[in-house]
Short mmCIF file of C-alpha atoms in Angstrom, two decimals:
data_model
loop_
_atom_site.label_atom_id
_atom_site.label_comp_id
_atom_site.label_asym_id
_atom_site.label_seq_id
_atom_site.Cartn_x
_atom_site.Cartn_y
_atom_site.Cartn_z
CA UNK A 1 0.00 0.00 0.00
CA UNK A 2 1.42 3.45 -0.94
CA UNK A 3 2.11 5.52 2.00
CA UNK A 4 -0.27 8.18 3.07
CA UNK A 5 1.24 11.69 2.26
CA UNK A 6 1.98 13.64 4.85
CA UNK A 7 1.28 17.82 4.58
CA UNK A 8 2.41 20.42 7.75
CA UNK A 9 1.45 24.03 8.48
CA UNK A 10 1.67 26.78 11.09
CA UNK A 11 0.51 30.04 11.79
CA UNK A 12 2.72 33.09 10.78
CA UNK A 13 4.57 32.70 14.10
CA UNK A 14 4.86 29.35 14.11
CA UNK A 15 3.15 28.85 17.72
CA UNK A 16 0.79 26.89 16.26
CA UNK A 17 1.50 23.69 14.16
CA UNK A 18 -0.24 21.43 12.12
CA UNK A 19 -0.08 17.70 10.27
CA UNK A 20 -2.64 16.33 7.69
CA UNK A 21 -1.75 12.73 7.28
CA UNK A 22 -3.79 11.64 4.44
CA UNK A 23 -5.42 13.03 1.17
CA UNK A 24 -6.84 16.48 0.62
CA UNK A 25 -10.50 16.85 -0.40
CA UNK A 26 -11.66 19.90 -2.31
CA UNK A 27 -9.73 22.90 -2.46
CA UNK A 28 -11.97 25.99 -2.65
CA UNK A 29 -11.84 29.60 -2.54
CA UNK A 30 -14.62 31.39 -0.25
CA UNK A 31 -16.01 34.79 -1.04
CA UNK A 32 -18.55 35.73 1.54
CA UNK A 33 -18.47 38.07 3.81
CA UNK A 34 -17.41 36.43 6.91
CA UNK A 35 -14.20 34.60 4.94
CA UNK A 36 -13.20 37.84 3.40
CA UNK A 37 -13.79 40.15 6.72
CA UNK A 38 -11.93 37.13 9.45
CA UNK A 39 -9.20 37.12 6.23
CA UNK A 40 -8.86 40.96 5.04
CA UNK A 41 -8.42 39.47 1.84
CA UNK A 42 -10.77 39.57 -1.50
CA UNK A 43 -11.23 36.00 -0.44
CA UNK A 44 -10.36 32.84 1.91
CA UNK A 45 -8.57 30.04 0.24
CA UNK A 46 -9.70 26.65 2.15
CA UNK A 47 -8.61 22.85 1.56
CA UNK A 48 -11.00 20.36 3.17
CA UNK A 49 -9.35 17.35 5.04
CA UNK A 50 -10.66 14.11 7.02
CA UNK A 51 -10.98 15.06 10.69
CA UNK A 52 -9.21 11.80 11.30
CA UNK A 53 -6.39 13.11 9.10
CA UNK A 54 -5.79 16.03 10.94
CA UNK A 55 -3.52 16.53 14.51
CA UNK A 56 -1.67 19.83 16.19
CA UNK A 57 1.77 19.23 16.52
CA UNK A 58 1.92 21.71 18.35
CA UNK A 59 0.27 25.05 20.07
CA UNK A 60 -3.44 23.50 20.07
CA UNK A 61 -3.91 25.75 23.50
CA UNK A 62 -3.02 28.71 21.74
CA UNK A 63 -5.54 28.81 19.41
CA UNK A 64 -8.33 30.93 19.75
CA UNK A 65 -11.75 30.29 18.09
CA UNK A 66 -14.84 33.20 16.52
CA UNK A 67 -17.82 31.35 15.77
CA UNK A 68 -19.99 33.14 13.23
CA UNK A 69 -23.93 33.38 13.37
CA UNK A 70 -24.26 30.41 10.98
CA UNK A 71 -22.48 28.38 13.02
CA UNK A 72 -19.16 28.37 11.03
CA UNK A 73 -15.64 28.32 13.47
CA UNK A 74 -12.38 29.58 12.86
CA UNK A 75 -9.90 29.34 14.84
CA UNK A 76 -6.91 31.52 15.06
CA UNK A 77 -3.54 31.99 16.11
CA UNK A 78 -3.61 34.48 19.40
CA UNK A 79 -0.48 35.72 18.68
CA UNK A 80 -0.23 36.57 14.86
CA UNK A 81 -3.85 36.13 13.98
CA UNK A 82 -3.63 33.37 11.31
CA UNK A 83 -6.57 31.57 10.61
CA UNK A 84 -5.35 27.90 10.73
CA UNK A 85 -8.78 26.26 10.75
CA UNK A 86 -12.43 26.75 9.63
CA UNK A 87 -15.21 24.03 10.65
CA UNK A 88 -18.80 23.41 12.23
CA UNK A 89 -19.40 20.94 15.03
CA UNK A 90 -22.53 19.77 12.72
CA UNK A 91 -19.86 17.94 10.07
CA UNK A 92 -17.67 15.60 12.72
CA UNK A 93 -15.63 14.17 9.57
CA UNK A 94 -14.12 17.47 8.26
CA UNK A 95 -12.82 20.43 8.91
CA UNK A 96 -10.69 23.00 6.84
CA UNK A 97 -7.39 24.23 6.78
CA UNK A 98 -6.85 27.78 5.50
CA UNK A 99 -4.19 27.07 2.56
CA UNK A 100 -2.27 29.84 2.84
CA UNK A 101 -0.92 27.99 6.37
CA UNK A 102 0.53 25.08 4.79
CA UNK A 103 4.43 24.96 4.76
CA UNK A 104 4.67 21.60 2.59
CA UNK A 105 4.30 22.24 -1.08
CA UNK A 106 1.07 20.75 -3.02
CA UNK A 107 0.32 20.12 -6.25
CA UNK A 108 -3.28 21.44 -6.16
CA UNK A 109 -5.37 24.16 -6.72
CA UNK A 110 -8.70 25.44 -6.41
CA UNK A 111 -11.61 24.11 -7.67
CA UNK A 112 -14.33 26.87 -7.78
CA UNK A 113 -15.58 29.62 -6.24
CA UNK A 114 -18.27 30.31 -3.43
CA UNK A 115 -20.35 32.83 -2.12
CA UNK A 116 -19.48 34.90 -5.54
CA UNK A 117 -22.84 36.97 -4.41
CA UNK A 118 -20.89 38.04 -1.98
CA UNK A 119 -17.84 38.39 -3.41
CA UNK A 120 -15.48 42.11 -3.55
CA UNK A 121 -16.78 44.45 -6.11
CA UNK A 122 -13.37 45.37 -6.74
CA UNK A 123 -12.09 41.27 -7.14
CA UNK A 124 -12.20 40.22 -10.58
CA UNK A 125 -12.81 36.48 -11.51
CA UNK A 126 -11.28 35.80 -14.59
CA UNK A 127 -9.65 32.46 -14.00
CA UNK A 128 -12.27 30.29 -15.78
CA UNK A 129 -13.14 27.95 -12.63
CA UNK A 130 -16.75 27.29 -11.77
CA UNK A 131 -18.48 29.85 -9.36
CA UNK A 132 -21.62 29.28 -7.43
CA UNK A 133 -23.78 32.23 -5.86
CA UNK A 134 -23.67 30.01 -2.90
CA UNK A 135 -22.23 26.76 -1.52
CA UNK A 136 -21.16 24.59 -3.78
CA UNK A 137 -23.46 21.95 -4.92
CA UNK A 138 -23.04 18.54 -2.72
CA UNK A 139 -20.36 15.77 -4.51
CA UNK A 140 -21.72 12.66 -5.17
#
């Protein structure tokens, strides 16, 4: 059996640490307001990976966590502020890992776009990938 890859990431200040010992799901970008407000960007780049899959190395305590009215968690570095993960306690087999956090180099990119009815009037999206006005539609 071919071994399981193995991906790492930390926060900007490296407090907090990160493994994901297994394969990533789908790599999205996020454009509602929430994502782009928590990541002062035009958008929040997200990779989803099995909850099983995913361990702190280190800094677990110093994490911080917002929950948003919908129910959506991130949870932060205290120190620098990175947003290392994004999840709801509703799903108990994923969570997300803000891609911009990873350290280890991967070989994917995103898939679509989200929440584009949401999205910066000032963003252009001219890369061609699928965009939904909402969440993506469920995989099969």
């Amino acid at each position: 059996m071919p071994a399981r890859p193995v991906h790492r990431g930390s926060c900007l200040c490296a407090r907090v640490q990160y493994e994901v010992a297994g394969r990533f799901g789908t790599f999205d970008t996020c454009h509602c307001t929430d994502c782009r407000k928590s990541h002062a960007a035009a958008f929040a780049a997200y990779i989803e990976v099995a909850r099983s899959d995913f361990r702190f190395v280190r800094g677990a305590t110093h994490l911080t966590t917002h929950t948003t009215p919908t129910g959506t968690k991130r949870s932060f570095c205290r120190t620098c502020g990175s947003i290392v993960t994004c999840f709801n306690d509703d799903d108990q087999l994923r969570t997300w890992i803000s891609a911009s956090t990873l350290d280890t180099p991967i070989e994917i990119g995103p898939a679509y776009h989200t929440y584009v009815r949401s999205k910066a009037l000032w963003y252009d999206l001219e890369d061609g990938r699928p965009q939904f006005e909402t969440a993506a539609p469920a995989r099969r």
